[in-house]
Short mmCIF file of C-alpha atoms in Angstrom, two decimals:
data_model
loop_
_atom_site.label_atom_id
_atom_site.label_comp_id
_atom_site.label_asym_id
_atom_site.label_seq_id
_atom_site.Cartn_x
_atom_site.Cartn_y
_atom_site.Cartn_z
CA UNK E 1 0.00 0.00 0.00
CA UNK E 2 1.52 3.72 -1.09
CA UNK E 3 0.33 7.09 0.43
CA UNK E 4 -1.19 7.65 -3.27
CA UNK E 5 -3.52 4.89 -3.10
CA UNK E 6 -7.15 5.88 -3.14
CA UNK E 7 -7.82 2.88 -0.81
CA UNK E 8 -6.93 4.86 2.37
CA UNK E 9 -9.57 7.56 1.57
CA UNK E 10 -12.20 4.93 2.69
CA UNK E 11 -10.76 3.13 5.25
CA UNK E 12 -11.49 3.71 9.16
CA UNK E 13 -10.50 2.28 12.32
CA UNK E 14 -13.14 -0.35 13.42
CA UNK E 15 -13.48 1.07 16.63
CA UNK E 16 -14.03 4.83 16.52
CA UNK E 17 -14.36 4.45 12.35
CA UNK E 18 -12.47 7.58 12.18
CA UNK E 19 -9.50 7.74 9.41
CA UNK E 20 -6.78 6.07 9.47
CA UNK E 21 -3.17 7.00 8.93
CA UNK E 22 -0.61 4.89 6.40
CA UNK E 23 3.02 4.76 8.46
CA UNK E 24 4.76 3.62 4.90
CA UNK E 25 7.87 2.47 7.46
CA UNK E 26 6.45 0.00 9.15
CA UNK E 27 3.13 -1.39 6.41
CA UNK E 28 0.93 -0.13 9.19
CA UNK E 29 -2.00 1.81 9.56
CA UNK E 30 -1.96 4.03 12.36
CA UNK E 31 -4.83 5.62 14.47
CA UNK E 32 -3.32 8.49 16.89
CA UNK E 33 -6.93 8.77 18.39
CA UNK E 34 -7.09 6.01 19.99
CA UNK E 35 -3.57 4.89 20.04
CA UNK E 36 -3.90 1.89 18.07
CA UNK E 37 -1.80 0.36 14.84
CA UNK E 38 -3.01 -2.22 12.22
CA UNK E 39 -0.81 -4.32 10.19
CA UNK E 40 -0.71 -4.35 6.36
CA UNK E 41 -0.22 -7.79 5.53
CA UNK E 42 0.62 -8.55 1.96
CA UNK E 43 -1.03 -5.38 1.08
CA UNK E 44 -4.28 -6.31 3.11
CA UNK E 45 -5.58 -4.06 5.65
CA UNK E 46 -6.06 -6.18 8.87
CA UNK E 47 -9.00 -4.10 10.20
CA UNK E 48 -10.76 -6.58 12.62
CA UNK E 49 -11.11 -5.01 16.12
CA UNK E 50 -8.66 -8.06 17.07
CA UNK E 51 -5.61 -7.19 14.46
CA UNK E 52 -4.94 -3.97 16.30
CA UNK E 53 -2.66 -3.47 18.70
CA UNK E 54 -2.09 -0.60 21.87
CA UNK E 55 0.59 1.43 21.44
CA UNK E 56 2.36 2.65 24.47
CA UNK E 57 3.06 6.42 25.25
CA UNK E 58 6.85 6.38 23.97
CA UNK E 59 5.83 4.55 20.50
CA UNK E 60 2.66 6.76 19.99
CA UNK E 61 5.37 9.95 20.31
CA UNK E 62 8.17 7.80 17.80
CA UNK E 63 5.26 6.96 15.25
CA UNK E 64 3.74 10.64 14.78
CA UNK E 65 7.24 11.83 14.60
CA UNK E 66 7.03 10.18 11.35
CA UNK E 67 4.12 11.96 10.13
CA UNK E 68 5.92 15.24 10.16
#
């Protein structure tokens, strides 16, 4: 999955269904809202509720250092 790809226009987190954000680093898709990633597996969202994982305090800061 690229940043270009119209795909991430339409995704949402399953929880809060708010957008989504591609980290292109790590084939993740990030939600700073609630704190929670979601692997890209061989270019497939994982999305399920279950796929995501917490991210603690000191990764949250690391990953939206990456945004900017």
């Amino acid at each position: 999955m690229n940043p270009d790809d119209p795909l991430l226009k339409i995704l949402a987190c399953p929880l809060d269904k708010g957008p989504l954000t591609l980290l292109p680093l790590e084939d993740t898709l990030y939600n700073p809202r609630l704190r929670r990633r979601y692997p890209i597996v061989d270019g497939v969202p994982q999305l399920l509720p279950s796929s995501g994982e917490q991210v603690p305090e000191a990764e949250h800061h690391r990953l939206l250092n990456q945004l900017n």
